[in-house]
Backbone as XML, in Angstrom:
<?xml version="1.0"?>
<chain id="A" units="angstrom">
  <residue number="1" name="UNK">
    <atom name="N" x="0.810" y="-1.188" z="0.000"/>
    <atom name="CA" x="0.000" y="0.000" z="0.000"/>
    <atom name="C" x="0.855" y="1.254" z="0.000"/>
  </residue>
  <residue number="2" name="UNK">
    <atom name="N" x="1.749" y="1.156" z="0.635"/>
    <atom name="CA" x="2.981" y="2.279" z="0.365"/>
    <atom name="C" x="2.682" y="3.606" z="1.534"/>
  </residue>
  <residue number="3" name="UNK">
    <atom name="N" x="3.002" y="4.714" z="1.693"/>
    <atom name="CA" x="3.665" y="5.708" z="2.114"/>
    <atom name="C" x="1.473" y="6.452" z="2.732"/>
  </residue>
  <residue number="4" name="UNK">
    <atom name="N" x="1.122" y="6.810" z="1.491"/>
    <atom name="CA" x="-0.279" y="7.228" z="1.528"/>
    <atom name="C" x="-1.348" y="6.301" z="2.307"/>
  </residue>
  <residue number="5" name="UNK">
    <atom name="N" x="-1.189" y="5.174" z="2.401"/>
    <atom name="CA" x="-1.596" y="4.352" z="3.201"/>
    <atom name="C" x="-2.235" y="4.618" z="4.217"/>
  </residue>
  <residue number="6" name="UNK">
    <atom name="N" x="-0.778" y="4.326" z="5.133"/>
    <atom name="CA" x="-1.057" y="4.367" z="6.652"/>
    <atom name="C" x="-0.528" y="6.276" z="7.233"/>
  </residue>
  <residue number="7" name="UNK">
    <atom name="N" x="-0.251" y="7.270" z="6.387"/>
    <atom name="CA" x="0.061" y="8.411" z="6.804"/>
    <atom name="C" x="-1.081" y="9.112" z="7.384"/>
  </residue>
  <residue number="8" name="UNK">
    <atom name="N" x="-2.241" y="8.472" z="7.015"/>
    <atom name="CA" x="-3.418" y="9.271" z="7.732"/>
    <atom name="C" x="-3.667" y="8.875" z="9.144"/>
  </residue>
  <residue number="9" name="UNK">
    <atom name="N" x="-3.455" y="7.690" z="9.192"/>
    <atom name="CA" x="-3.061" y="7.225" z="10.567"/>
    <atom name="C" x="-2.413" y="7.625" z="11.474"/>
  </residue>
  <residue number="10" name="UNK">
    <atom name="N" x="-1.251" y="7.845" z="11.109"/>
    <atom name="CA" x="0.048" y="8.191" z="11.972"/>
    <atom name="C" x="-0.454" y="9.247" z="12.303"/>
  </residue>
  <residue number="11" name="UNK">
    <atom name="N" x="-0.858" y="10.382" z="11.326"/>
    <atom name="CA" x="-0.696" y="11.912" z="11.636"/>
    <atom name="C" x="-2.313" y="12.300" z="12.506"/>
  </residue>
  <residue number="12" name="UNK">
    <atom name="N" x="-3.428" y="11.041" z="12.784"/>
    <atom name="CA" x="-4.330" y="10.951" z="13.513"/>
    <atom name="C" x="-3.236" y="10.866" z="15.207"/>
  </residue>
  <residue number="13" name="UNK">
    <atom name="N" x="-2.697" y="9.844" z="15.070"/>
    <atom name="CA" x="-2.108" y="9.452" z="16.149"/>
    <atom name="C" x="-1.041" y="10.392" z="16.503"/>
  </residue>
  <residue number="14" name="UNK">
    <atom name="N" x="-0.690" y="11.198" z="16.194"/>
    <atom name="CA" x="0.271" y="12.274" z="16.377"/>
    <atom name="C" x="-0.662" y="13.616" z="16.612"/>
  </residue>
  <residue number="15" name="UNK">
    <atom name="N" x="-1.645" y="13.443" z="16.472"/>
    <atom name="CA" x="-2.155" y="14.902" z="17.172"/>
    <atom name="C" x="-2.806" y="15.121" z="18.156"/>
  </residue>
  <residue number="16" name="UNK">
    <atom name="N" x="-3.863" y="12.786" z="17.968"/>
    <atom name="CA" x="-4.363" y="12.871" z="19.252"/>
    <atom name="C" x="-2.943" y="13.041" z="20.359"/>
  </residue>
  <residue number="17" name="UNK">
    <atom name="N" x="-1.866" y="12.481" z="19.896"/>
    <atom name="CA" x="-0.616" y="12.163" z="21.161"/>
    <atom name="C" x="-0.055" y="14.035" z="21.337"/>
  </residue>
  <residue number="18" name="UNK">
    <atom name="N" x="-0.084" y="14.601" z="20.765"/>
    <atom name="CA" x="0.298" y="15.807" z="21.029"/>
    <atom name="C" x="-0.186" y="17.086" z="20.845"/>
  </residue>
  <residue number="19" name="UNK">
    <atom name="N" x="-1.916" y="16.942" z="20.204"/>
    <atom name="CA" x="-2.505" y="18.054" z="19.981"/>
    <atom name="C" x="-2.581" y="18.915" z="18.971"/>
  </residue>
  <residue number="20" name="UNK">
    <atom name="N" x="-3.664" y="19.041" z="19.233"/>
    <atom name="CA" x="-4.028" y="19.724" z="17.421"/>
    <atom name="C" x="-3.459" y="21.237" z="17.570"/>
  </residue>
  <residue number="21" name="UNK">
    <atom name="N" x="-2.855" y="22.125" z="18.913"/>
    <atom name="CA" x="-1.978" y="22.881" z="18.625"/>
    <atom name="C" x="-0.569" y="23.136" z="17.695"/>
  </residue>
  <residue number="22" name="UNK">
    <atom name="N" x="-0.207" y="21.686" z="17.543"/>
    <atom name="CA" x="0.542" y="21.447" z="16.636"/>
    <atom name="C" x="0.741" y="20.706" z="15.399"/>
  </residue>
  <residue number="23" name="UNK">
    <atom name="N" x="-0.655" y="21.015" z="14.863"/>
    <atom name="CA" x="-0.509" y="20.767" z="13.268"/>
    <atom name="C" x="0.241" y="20.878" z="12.369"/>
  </residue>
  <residue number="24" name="UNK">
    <atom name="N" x="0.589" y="22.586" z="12.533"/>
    <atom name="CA" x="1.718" y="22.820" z="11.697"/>
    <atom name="C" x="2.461" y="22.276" z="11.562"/>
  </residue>
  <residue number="25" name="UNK">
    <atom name="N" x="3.312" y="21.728" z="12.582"/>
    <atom name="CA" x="4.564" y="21.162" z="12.848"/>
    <atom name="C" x="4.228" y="19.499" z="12.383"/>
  </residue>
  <residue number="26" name="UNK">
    <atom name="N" x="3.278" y="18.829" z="12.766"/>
    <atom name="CA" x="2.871" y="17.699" z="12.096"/>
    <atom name="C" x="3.164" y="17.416" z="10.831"/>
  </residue>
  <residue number="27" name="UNK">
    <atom name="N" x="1.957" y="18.066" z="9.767"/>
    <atom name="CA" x="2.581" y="18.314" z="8.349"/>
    <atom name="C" x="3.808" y="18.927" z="7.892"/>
  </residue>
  <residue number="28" name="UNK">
    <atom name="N" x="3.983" y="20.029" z="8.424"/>
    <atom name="CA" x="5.556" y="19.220" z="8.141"/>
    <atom name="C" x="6.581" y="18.243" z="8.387"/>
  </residue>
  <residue number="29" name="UNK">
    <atom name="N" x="6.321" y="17.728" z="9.111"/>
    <atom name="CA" x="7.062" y="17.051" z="9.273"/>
    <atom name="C" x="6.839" y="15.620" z="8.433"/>
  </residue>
  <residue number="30" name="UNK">
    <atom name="N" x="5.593" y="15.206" z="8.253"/>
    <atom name="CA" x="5.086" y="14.590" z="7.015"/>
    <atom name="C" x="5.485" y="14.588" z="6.022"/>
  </residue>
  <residue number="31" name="UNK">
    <atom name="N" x="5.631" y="16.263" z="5.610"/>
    <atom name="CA" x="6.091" y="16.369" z="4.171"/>
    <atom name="C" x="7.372" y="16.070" z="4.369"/>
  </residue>
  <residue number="32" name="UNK">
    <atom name="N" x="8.453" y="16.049" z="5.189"/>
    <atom name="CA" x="9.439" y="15.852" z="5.104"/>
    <atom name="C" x="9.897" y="14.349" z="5.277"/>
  </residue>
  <residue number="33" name="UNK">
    <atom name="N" x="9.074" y="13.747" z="5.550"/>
    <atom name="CA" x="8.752" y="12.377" z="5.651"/>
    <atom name="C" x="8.830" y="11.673" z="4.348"/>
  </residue>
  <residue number="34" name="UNK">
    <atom name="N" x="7.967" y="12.024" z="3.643"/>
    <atom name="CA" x="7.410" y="11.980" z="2.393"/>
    <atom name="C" x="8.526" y="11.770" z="1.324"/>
  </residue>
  <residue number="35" name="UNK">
    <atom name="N" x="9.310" y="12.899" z="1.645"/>
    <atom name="CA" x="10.712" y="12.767" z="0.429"/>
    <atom name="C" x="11.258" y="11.947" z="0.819"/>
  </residue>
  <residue number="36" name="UNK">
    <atom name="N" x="11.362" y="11.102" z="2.020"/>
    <atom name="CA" x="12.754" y="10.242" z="2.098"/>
    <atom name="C" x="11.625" y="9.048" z="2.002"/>
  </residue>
  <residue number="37" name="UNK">
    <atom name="N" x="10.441" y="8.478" z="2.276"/>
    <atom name="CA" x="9.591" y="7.433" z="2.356"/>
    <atom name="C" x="10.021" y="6.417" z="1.157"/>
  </residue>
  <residue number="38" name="UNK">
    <atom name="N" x="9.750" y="6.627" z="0.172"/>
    <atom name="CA" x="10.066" y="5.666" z="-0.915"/>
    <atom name="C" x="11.374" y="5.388" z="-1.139"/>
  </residue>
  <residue number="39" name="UNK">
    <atom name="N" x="12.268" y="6.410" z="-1.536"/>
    <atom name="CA" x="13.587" y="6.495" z="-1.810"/>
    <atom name="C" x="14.545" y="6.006" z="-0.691"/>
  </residue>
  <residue number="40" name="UNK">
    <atom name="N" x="14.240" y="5.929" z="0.453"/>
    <atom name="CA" x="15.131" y="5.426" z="1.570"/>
    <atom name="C" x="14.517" y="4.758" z="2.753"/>
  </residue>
  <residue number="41" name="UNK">
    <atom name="N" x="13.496" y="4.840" z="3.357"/>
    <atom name="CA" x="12.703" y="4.285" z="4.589"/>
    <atom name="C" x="12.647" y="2.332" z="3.898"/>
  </residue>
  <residue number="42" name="UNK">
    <atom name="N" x="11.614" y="2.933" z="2.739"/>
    <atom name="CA" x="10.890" y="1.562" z="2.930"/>
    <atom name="C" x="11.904" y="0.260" z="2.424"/>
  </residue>
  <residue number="43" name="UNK">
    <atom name="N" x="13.139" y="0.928" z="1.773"/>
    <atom name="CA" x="13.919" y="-0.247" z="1.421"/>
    <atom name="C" x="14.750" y="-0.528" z="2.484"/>
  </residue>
  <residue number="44" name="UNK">
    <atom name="N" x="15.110" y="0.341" z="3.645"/>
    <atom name="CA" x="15.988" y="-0.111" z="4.616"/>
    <atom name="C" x="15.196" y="-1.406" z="5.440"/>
  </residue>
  <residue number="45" name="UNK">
    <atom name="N" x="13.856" y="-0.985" z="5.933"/>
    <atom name="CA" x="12.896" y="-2.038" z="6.951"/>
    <atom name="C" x="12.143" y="-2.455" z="5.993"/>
  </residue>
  <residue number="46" name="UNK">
    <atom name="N" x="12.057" y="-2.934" z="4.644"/>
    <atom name="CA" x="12.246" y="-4.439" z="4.007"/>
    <atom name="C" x="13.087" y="-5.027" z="4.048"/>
  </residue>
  <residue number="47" name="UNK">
    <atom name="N" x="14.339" y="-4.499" z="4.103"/>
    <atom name="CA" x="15.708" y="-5.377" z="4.104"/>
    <atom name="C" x="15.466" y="-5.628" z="5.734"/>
  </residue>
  <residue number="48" name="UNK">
    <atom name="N" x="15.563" y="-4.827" z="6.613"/>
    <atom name="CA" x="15.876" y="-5.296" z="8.006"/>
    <atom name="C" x="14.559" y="-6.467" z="9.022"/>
  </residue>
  <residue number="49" name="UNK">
    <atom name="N" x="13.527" y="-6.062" z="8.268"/>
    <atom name="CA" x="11.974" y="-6.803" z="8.798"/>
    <atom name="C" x="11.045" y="-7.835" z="8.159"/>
  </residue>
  <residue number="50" name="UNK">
    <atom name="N" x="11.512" y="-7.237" z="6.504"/>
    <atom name="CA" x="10.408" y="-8.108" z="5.519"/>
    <atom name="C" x="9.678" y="-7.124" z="5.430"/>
  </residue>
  <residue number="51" name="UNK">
    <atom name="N" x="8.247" y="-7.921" z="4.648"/>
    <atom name="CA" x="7.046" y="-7.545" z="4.766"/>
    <atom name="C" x="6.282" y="-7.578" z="5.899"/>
  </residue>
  <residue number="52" name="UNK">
    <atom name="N" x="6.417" y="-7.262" z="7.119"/>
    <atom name="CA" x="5.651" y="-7.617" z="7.910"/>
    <atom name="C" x="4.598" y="-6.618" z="7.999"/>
  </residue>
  <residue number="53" name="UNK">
    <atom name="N" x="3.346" y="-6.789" z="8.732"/>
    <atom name="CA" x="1.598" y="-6.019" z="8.371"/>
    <atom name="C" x="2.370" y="-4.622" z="9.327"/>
  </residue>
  <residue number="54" name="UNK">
    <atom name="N" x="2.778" y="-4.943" z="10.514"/>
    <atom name="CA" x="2.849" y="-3.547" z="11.442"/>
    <atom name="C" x="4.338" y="-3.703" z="12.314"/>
  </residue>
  <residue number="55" name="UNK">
    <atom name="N" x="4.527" y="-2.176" z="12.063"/>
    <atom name="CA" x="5.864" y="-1.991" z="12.830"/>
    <atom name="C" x="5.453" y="-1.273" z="13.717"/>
  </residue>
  <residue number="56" name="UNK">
    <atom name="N" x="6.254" y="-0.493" z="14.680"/>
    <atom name="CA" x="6.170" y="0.341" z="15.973"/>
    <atom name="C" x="7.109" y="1.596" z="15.878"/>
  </residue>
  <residue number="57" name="UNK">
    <atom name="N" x="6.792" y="2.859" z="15.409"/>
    <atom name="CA" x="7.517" y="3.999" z="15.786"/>
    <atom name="C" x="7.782" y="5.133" z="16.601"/>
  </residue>
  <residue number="58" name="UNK">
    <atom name="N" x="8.911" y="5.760" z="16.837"/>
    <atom name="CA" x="8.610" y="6.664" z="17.924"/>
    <atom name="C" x="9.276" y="7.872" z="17.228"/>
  </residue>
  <residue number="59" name="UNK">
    <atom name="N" x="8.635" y="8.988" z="17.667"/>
    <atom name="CA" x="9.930" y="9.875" z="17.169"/>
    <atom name="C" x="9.995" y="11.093" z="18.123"/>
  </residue>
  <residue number="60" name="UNK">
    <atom name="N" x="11.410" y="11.382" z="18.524"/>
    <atom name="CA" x="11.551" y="12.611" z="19.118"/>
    <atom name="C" x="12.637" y="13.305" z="18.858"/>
  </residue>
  <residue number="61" name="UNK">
    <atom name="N" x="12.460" y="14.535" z="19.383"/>
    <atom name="CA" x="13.631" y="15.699" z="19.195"/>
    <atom name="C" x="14.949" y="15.584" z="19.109"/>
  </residue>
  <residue number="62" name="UNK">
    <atom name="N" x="15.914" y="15.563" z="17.689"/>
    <atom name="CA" x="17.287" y="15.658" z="18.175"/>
    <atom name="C" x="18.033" y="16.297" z="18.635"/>
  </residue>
  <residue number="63" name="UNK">
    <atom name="N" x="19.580" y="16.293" z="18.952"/>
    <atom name="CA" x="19.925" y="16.943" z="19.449"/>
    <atom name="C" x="20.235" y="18.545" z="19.075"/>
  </residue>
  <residue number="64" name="UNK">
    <atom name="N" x="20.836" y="18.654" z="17.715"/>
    <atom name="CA" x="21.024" y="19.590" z="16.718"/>
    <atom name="C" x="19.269" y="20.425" z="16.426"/>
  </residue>
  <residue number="65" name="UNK">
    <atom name="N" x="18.957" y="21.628" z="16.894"/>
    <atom name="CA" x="18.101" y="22.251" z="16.318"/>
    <atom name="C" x="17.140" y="21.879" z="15.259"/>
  </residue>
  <residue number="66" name="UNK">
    <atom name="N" x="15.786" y="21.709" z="15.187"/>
    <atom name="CA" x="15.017" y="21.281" z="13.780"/>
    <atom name="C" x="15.124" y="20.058" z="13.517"/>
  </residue>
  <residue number="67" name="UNK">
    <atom name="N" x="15.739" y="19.094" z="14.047"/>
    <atom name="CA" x="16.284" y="17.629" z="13.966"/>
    <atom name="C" x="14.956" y="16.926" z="14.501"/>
  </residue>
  <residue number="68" name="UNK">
    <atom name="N" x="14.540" y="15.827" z="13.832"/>
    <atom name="CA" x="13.737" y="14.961" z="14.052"/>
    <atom name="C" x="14.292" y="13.586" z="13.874"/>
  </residue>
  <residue number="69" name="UNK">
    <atom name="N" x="13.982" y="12.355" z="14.908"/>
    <atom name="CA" x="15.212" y="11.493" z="15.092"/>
    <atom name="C" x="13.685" y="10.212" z="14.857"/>
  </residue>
  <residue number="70" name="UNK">
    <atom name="N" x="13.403" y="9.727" z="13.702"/>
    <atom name="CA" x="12.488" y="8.544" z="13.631"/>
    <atom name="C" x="13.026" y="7.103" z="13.768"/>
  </residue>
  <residue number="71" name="UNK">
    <atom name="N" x="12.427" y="6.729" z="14.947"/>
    <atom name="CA" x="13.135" y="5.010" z="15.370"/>
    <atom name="C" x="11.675" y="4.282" z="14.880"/>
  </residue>
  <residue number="72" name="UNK">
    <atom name="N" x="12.115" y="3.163" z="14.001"/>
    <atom name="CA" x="11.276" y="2.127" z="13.427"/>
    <atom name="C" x="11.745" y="0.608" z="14.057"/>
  </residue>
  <residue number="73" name="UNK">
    <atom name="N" x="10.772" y="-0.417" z="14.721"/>
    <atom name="CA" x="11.186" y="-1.723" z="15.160"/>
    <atom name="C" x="10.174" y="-2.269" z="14.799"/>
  </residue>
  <residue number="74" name="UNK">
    <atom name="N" x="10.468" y="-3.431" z="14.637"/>
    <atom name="CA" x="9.517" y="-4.641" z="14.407"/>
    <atom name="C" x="9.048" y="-5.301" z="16.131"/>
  </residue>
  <residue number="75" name="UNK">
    <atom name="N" x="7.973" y="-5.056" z="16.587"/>
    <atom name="CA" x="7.792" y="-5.334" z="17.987"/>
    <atom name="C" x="7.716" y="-7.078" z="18.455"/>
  </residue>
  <residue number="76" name="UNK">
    <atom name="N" x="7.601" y="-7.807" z="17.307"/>
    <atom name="CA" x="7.874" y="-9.549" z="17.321"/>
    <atom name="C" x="9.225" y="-9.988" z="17.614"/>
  </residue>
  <residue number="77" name="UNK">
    <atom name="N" x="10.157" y="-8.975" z="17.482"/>
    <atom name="CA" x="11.748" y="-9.262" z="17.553"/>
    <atom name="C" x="12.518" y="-7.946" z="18.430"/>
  </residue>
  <residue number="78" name="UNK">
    <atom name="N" x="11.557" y="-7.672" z="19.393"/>
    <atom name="CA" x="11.848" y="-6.328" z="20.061"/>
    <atom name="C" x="13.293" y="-6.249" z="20.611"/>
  </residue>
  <residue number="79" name="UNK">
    <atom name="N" x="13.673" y="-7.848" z="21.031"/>
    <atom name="CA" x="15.049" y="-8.111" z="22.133"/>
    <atom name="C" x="16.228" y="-8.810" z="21.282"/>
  </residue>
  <residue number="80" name="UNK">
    <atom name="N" x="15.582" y="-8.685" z="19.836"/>
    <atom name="CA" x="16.915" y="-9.956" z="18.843"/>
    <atom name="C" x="17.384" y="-9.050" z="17.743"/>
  </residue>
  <residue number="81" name="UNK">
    <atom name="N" x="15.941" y="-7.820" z="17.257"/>
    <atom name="CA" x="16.452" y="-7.576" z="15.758"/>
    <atom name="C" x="16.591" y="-5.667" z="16.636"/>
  </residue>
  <residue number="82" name="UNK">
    <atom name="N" x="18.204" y="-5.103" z="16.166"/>
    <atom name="CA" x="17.660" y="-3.585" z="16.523"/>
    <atom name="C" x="16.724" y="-2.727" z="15.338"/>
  </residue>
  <residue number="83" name="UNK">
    <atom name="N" x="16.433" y="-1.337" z="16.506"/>
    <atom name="CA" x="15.557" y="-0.768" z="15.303"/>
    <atom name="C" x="16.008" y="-0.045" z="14.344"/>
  </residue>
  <residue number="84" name="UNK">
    <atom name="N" x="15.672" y="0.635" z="13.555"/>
    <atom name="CA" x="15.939" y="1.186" z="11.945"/>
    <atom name="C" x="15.964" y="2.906" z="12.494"/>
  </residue>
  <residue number="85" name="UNK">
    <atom name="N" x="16.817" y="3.368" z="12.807"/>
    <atom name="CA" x="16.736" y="4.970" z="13.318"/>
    <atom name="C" x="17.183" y="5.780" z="12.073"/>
  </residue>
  <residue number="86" name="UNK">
    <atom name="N" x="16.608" y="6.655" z="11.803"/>
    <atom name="CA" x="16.303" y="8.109" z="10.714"/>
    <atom name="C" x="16.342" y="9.464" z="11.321"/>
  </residue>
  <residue number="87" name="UNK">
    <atom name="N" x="16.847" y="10.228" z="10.843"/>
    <atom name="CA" x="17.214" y="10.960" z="11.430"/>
    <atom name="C" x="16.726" y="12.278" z="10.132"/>
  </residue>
  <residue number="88" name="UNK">
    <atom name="N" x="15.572" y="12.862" z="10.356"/>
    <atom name="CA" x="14.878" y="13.983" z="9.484"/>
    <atom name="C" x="15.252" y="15.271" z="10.169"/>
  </residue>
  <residue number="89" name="UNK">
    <atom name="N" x="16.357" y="15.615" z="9.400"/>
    <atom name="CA" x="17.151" y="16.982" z="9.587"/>
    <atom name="C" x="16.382" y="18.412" z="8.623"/>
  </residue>
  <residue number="90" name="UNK">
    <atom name="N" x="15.253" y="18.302" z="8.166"/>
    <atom name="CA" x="14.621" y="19.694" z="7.768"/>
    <atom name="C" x="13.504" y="19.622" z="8.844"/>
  </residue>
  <residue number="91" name="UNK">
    <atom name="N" x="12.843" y="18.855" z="9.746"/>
    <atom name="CA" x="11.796" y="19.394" z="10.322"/>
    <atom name="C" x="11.812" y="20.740" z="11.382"/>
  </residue>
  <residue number="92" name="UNK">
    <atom name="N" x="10.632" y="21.098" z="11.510"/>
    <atom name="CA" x="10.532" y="22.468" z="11.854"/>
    <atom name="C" x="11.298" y="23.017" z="13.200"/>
  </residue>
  <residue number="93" name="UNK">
    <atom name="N" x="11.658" y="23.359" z="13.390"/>
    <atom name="CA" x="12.559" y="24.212" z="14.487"/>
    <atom name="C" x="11.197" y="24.108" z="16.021"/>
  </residue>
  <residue number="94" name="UNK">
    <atom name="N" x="10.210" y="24.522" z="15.746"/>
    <atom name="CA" x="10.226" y="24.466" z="17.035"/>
    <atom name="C" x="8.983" y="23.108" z="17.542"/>
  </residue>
  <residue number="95" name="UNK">
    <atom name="N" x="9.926" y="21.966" z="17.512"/>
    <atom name="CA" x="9.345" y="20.745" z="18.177"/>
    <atom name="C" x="8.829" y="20.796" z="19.428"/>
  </residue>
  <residue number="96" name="UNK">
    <atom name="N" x="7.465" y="19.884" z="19.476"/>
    <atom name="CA" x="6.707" y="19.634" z="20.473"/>
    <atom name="C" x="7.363" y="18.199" z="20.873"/>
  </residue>
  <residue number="97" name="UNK">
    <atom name="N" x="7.956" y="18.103" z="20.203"/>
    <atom name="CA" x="8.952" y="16.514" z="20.443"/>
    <atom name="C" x="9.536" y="16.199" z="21.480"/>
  </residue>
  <residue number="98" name="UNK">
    <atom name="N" x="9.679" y="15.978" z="22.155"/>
    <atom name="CA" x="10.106" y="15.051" z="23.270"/>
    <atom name="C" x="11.777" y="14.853" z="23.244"/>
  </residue>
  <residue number="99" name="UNK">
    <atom name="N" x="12.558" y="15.098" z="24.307"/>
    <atom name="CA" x="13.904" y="15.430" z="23.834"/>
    <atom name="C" x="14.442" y="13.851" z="24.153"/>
  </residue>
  <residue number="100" name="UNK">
    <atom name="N" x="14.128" y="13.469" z="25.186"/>
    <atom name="CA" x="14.461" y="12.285" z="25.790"/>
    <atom name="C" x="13.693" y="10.823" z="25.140"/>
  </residue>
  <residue number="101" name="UNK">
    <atom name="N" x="14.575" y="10.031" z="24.473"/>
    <atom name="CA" x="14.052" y="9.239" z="24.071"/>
    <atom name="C" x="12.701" y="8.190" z="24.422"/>
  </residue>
  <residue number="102" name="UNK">
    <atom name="N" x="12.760" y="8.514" z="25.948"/>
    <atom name="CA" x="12.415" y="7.277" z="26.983"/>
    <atom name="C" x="10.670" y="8.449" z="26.905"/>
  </residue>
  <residue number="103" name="UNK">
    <atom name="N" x="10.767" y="9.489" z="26.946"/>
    <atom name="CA" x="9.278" y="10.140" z="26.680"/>
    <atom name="C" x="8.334" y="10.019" z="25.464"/>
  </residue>
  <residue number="104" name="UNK">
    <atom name="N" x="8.929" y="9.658" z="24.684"/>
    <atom name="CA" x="8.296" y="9.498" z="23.227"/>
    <atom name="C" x="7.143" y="8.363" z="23.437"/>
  </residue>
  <residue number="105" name="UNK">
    <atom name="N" x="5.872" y="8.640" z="22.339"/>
    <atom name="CA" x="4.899" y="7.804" z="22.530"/>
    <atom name="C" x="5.260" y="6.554" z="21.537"/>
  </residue>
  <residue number="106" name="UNK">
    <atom name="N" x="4.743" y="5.501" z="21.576"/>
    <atom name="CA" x="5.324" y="4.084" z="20.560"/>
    <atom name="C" x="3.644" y="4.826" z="19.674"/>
  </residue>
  <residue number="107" name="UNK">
    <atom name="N" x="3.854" y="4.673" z="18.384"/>
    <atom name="CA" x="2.730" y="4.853" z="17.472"/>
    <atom name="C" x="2.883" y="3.580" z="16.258"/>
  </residue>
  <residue number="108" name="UNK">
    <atom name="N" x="2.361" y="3.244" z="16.132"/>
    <atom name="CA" x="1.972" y="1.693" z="14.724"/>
    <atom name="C" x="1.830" y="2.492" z="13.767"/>
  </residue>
  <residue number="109" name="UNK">
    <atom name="N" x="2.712" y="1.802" z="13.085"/>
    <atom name="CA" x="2.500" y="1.753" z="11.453"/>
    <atom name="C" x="2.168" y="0.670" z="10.737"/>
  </residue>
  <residue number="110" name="UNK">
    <atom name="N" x="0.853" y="0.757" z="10.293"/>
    <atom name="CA" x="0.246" y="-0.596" z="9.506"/>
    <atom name="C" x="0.450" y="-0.347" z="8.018"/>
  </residue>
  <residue number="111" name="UNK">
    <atom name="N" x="0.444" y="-1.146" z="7.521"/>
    <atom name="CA" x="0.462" y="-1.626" z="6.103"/>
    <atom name="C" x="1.210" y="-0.777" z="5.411"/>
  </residue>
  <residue number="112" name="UNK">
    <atom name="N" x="2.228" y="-0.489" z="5.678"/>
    <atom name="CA" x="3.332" y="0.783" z="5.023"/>
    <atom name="C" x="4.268" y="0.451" z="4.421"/>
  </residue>
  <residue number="113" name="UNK">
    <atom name="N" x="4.546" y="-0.904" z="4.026"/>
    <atom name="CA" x="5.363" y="-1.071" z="2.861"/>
    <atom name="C" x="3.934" y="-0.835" z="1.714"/>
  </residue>
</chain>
């Protein structure tokens, strides 16, 4: 199903998790999503997961300004396989993101290959 899929999802689950004060920052960060989705995401966690129906993501604030740090795992192999970390260096400067990894919400991604 690809990228359009499950993005309506996520970005449901990202506003109930942080509020529709921050929409803005949502879509973009989507769109910035978007350019690397096909061209780099989905071939790394086919190679690292397969096809599997649902993965588990989190994403929070990096360290560097505007930095968005996306961790992808397969939750069937939580303690054997590590996760797939991305690191979206155009998102918007002022994150509602969570600096500390351990605060971030886990959000599903279904059917996104």
């Amino acid at each position: 199903m690809g990228f359009f899929a499950w993005v309506g999802s996520l970005i449901d689950q990202l506003i109930e998790w942080l509020g529709r004060a921050v929409k803005a920052f949502i879509e973009a960060l989507v769109w910035g999503l978007q350019k690397l989705w096909e061209t780099v995401v989905v071939g790394v966690l086919i190679a690292a997961f397969g096809l599997v129906a649902t993965l588990y993501v989190i994403f929070y604030a990096g360290a560097i300004l505007g930095e968005t740090i996306m961790e992808i795992w397969d939750p069937r192999y939580y303690n054997t396989k590590p996760s797939q970390v991305f690191t979206l260096g155009q998102a918007p400067q002022n994150s509602p993101l969570p600096i500390n990894r351990s605060e971030a919400k886990t959000l599903t991604l279904e059917n996104w290959s």
